[in-house]
Short mmCIF file of C-alpha atoms in Angstrom, two decimals:
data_model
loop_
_atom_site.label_atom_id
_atom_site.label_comp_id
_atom_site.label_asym_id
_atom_site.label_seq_id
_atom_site.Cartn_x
_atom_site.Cartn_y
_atom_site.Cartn_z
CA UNK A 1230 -19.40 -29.79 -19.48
CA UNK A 1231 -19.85 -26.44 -17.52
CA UNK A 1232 -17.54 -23.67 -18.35
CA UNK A 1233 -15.05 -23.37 -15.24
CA UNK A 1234 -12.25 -20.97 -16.92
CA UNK A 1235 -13.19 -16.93 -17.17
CA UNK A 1236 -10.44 -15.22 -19.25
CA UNK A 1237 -10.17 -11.02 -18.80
CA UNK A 1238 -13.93 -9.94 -20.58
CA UNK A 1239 -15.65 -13.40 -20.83
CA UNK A 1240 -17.42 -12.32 -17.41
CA UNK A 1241 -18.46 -8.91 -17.39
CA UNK A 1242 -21.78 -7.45 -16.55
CA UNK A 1243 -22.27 -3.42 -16.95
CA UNK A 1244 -20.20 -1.91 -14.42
CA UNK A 1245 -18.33 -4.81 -13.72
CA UNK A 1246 -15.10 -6.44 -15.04
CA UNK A 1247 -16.48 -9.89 -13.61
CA UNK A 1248 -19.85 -10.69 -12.20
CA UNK A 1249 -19.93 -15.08 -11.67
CA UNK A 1250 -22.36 -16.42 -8.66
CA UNK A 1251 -23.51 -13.54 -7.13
CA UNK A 1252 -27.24 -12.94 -6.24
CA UNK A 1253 -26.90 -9.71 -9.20
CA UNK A 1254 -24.91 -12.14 -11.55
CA UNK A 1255 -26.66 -12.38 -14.87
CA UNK A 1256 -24.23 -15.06 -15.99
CA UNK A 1257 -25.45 -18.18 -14.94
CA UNK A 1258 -22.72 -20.90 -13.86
CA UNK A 1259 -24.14 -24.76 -14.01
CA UNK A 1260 -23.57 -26.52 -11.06
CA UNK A 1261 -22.36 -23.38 -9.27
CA UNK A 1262 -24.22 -22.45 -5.92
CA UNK A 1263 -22.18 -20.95 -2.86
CA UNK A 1264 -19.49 -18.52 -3.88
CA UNK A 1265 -19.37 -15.33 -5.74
CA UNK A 1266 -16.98 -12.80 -7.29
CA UNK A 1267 -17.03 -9.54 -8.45
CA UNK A 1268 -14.21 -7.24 -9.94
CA UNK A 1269 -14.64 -3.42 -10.60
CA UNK A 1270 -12.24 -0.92 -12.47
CA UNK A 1271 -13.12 2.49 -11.03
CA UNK A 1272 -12.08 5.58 -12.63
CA UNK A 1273 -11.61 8.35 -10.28
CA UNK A 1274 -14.35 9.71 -8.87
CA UNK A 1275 -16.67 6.71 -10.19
CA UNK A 1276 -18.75 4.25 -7.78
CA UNK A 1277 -20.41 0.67 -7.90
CA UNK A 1278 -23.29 -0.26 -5.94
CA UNK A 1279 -24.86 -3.93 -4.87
CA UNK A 1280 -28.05 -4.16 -3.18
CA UNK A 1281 -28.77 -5.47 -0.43
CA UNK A 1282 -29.16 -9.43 -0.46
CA UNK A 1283 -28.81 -12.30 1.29
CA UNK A 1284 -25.22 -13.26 1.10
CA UNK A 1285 -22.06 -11.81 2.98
CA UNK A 1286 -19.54 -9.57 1.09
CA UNK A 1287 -16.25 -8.69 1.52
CA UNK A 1288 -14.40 -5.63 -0.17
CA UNK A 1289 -11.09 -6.15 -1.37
CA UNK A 1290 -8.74 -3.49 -2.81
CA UNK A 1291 -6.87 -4.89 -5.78
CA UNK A 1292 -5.01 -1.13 -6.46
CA UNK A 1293 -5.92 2.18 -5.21
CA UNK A 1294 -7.92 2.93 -2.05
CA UNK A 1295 -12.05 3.02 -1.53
CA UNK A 1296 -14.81 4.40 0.38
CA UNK A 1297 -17.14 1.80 1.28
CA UNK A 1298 -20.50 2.62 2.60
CA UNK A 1299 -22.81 0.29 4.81
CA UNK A 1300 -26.30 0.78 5.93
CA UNK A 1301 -25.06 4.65 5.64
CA UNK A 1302 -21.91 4.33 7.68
CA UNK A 1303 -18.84 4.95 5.78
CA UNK A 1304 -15.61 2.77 6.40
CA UNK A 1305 -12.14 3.77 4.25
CA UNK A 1306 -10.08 1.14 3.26
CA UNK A 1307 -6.70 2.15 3.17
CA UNK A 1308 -5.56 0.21 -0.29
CA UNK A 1309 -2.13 -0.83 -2.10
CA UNK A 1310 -0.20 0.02 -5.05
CA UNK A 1311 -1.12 -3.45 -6.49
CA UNK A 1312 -1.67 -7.12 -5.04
CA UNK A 1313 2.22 -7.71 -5.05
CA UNK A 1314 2.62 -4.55 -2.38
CA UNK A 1315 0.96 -6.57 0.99
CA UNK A 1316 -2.10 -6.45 2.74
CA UNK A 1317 -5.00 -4.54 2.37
CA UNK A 1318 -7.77 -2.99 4.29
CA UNK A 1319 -10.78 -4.96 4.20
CA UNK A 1320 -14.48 -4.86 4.78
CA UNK A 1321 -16.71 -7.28 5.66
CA UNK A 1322 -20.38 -6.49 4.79
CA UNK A 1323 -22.42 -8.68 6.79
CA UNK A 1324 -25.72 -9.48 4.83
CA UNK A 1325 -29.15 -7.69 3.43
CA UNK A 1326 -26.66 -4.72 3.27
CA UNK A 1327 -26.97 -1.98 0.07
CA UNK A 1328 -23.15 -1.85 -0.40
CA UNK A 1329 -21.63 1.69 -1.94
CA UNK A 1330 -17.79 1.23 -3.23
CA UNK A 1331 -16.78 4.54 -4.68
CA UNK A 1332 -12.89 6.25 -4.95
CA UNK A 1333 -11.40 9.08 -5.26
CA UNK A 1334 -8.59 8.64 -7.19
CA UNK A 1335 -9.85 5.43 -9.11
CA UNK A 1336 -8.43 1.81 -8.57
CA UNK A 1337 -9.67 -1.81 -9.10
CA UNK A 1338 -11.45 -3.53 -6.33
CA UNK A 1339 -12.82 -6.98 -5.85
CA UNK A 1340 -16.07 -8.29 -3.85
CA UNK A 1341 -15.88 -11.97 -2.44
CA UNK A 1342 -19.81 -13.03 -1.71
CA UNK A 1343 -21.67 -16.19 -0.52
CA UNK A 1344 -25.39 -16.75 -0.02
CA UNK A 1345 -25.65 -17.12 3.69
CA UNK A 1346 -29.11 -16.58 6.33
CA UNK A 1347 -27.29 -16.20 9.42
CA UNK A 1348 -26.34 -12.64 10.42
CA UNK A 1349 -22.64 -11.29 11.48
CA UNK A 1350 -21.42 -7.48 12.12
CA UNK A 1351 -19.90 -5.53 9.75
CA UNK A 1352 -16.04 -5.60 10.44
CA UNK A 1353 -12.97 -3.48 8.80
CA UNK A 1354 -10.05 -5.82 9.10
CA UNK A 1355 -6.86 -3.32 8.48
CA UNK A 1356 -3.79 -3.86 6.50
CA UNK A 1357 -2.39 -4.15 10.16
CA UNK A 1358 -4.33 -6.60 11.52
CA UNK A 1359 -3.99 -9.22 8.74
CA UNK A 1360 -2.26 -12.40 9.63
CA UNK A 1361 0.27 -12.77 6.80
CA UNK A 1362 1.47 -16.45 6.50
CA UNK A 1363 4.38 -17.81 5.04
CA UNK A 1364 3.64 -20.95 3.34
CA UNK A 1365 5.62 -24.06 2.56
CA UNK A 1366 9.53 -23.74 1.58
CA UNK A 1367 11.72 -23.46 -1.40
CA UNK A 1368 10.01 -23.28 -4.67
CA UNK A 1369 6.87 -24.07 -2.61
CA UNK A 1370 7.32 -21.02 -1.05
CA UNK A 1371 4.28 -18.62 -1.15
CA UNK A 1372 2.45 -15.26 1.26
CA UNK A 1373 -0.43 -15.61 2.28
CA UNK A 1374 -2.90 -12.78 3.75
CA UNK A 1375 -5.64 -14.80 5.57
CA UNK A 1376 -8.11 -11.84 6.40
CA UNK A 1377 -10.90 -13.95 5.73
CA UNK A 1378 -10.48 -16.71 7.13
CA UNK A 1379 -12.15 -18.45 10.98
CA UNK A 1380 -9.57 -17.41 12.56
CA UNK A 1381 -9.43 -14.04 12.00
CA UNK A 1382 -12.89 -13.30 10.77
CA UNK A 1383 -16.46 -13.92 12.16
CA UNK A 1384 -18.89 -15.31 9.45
CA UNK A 1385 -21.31 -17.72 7.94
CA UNK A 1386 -19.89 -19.43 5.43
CA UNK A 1387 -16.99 -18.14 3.11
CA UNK A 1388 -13.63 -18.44 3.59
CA UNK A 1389 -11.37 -15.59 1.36
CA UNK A 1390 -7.67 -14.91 1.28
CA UNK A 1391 -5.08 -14.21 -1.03
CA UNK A 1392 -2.04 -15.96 -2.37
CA UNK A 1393 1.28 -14.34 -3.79
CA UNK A 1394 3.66 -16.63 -5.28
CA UNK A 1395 7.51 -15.71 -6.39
CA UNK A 1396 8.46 -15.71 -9.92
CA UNK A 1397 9.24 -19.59 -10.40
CA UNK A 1398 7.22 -20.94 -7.18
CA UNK A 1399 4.70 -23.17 -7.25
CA UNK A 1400 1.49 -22.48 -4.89
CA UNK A 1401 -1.49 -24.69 -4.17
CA UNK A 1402 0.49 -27.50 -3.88
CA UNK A 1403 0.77 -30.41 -3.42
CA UNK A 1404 -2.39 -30.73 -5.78
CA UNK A 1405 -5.47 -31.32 -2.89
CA UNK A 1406 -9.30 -31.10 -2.70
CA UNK A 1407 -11.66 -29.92 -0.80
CA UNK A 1408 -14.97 -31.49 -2.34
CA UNK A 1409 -16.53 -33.99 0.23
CA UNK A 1410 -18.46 -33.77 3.78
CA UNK A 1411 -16.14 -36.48 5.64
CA UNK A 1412 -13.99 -36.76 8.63
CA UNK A 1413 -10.80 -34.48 7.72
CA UNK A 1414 -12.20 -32.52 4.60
CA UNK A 1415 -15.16 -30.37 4.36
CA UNK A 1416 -16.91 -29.59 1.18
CA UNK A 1417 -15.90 -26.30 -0.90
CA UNK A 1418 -16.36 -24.31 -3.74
CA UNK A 1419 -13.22 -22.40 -4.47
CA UNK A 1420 -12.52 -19.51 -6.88
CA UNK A 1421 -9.59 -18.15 -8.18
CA UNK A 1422 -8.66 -14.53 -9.41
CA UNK A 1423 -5.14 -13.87 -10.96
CA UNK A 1424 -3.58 -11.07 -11.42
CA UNK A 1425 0.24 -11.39 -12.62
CA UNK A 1426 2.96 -8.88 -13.28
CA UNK A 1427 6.78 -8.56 -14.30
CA UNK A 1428 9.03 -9.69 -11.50
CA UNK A 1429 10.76 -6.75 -10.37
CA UNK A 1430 14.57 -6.52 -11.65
CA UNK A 1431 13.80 -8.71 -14.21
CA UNK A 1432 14.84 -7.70 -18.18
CA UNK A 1433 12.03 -8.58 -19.87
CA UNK A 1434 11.19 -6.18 -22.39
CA UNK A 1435 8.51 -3.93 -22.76
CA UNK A 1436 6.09 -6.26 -24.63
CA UNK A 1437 6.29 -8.93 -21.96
CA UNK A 1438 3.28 -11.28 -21.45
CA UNK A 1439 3.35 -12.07 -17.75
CA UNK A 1440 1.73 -15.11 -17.48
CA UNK A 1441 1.30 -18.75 -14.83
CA UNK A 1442 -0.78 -21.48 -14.79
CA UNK A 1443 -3.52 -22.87 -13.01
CA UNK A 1444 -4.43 -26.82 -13.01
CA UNK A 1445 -7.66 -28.32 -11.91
CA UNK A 1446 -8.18 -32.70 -12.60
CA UNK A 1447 -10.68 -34.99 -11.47
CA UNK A 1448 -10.88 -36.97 -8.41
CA UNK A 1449 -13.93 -39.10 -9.04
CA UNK A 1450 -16.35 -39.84 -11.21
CA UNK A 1451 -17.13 -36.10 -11.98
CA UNK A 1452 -15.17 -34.92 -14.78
CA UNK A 1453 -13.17 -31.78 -14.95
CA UNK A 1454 -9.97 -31.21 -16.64
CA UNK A 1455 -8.80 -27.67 -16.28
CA UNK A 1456 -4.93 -26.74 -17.93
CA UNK A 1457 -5.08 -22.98 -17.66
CA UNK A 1458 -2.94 -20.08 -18.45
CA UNK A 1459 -3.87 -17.31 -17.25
CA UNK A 1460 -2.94 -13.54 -16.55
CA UNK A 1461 -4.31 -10.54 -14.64
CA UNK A 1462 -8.60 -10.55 -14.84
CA UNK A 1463 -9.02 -14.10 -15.22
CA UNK A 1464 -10.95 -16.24 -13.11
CA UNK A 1465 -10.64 -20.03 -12.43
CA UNK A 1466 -13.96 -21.97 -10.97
CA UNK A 1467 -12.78 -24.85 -9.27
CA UNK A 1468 -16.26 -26.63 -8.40
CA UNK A 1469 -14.52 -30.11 -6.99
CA UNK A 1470 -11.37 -32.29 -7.75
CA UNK A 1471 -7.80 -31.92 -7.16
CA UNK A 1472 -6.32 -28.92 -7.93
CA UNK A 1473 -2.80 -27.43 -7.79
CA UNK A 1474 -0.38 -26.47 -8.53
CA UNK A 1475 -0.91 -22.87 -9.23
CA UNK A 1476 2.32 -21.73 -11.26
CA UNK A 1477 4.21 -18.67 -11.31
CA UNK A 1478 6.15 -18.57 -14.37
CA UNK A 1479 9.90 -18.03 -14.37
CA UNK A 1480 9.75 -14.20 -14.63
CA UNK A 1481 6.42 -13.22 -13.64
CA UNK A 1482 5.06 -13.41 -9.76
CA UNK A 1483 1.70 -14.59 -9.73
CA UNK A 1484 -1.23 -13.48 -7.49
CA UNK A 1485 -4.29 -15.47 -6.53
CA UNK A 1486 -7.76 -13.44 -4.69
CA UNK A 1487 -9.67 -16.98 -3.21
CA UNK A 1488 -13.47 -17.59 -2.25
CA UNK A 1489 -14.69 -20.81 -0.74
CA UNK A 1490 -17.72 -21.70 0.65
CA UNK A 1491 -19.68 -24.88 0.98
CA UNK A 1492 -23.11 -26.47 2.24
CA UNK A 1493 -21.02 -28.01 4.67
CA UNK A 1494 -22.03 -27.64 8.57
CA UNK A 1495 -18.49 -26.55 10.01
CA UNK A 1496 -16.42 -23.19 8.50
CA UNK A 1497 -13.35 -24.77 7.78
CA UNK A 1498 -10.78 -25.35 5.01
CA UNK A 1499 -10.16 -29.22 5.82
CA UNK A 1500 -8.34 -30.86 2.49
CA UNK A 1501 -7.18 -34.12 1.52
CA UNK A 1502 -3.56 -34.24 -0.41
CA UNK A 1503 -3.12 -36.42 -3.71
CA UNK A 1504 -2.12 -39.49 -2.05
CA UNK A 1505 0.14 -39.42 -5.42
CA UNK A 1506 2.32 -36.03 -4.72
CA UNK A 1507 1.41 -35.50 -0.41
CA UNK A 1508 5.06 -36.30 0.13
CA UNK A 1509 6.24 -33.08 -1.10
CA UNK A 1510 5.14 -31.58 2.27
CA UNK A 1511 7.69 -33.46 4.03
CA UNK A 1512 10.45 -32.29 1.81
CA UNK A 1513 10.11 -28.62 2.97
CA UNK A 1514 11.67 -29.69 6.33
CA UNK A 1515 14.90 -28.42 6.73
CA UNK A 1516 14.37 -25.84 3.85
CA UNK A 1517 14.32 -21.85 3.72
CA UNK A 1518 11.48 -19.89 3.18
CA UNK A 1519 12.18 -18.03 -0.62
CA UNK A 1520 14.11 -15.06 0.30
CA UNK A 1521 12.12 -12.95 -1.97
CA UNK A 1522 9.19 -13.20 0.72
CA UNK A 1523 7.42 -11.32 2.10
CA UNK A 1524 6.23 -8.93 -0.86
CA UNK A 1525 5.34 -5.39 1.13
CA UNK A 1526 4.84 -1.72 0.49
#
């Protein structure tokens, strides 16, 4: 069986922290063919490049901000403290671009890529302009910063966002999947990046492991059986099946970068629910939103 769980190291290539399904990945990935991810740690002053290829990128700032330089214009994403202060700048790349990511300061920065042929601007999406959705209710409650998704963004075939989760909550639920061309789902390859910290006034002590959980099962034939914990770095590849929830452990908010793309005709994040655990959904009615949300600046 393929390996679909990348803990912090078991993906790095040179410069990068992870380097999975990109057209510069030197780890190959069985069965894995339309999304990419790659994760930098810059020091200050230091710079990654990616040549150009054909499949879209977009830059996200984990921490710190970055200088990003396209087809020799430069665009400056204004970044964050960390994933748990809000939005981000963003840029998307468009493709057969030599990319440039460099920073002054240092900072950690992710790249979200998927092989595409068809051709779309280059576009800086601010911190500003990113639709920030609250989803679900209770301890469903999660933010969500949809800056690359059809609504807000003009490309080929990827669809990113990210996913911040409350100490306790439970995301990416109920479990769903996204894995067949049919009426009401389209076919998707999804990955996930954590990254997971302390929840703020909490008193854990200094040697805290901050920690969730990620679950991925089978909804066919095709095996996969994914129990996963997993802390800041890691990756989950979630190549079909159900999968949810995503689990922030009492004590530690949990954050989740994700990249989907599929050979699908239509750009579009159409799912099915587990017929087993849909009904959840309708028990958010009536329900609050978790105070805690939203997480900004």
């Amino acid at each position: 069986m393929a390996n679909w769980v990348y803990p912090l190291g078991t993906a790095a290539d040179g410069k990068w922290d992870i380097s999975l399904g990109t057209s510069d990945s030197s780890l190959a990935v069985d069965g894995w063919a339309h999304t990419g991810l790659k994760v930098a740690t810059l020091a200050a002053g230091a710079a990654v490049e990616l040549p150009a290829a054909a499949e879209e990128r977009i830059v996200v700032p984990l921490s710190g901000s970055f200088t990003v330089t396209v087809d020799g214009g430069e665009y400056v994403l204004n970044g964050r403290q960390s994933v748990f202060h809000g939005p981000s700048d963003v840029l998307y790349s468009g493709i057969d671009k030599a990319v440039t990511i460099s920073s002054n300061d240092g900072g950690r920065v992710a790249v979200a890529t998927a092989p595409v042929k068809a051709s779309y601007p280059t576009r800086l999406i601010t911190a500003a302009e990113t639709p920030v959705e609250l989803r679900g209710a209770g301890n469903c409650s999660r933010q969500v910063h949809n800056f690359g998704t059809p609504a807000a963004l003009e490309a080929d075939r990827f669809i990113v966002c990210e996913v911040i989760t409350p100490a306790g909550n439970w995301s990416s639920y109920p479990p769903h999947k996204h894995d067949e061309e049919k009426d009401g789902e389209t076919s998707l390859e999804e990955i996930y990046y954590f990254e997971t910290r302390v929840a703020p006034g909490s008193p854990a002590p200094e040697d805290a492991d901050a920690i969730g959980y990620a679950r991925v099962y089978a909804s066919d034939e095709r095996p996969i059986d994914v129990s996963a914990e997993v802390r800041t770095g890691d990756v989950v590849l979630v190549p079909y099946g159900w999968h949810g929830p995503a689990m922030a452990a009492p004590g530690y908010d949990l954050y989740y970068l994700n990249v989907m793309a599929g050979p699908g005709r239509v750009r579009d994040w159409l799912i099915s629910d587990d017929p087993h655990h849909g009904w959840i959904r309708q028990t958010w009615e009536g329900q609050d939103v978790d105070p805690r949300l939203p997480f900004t600046a």
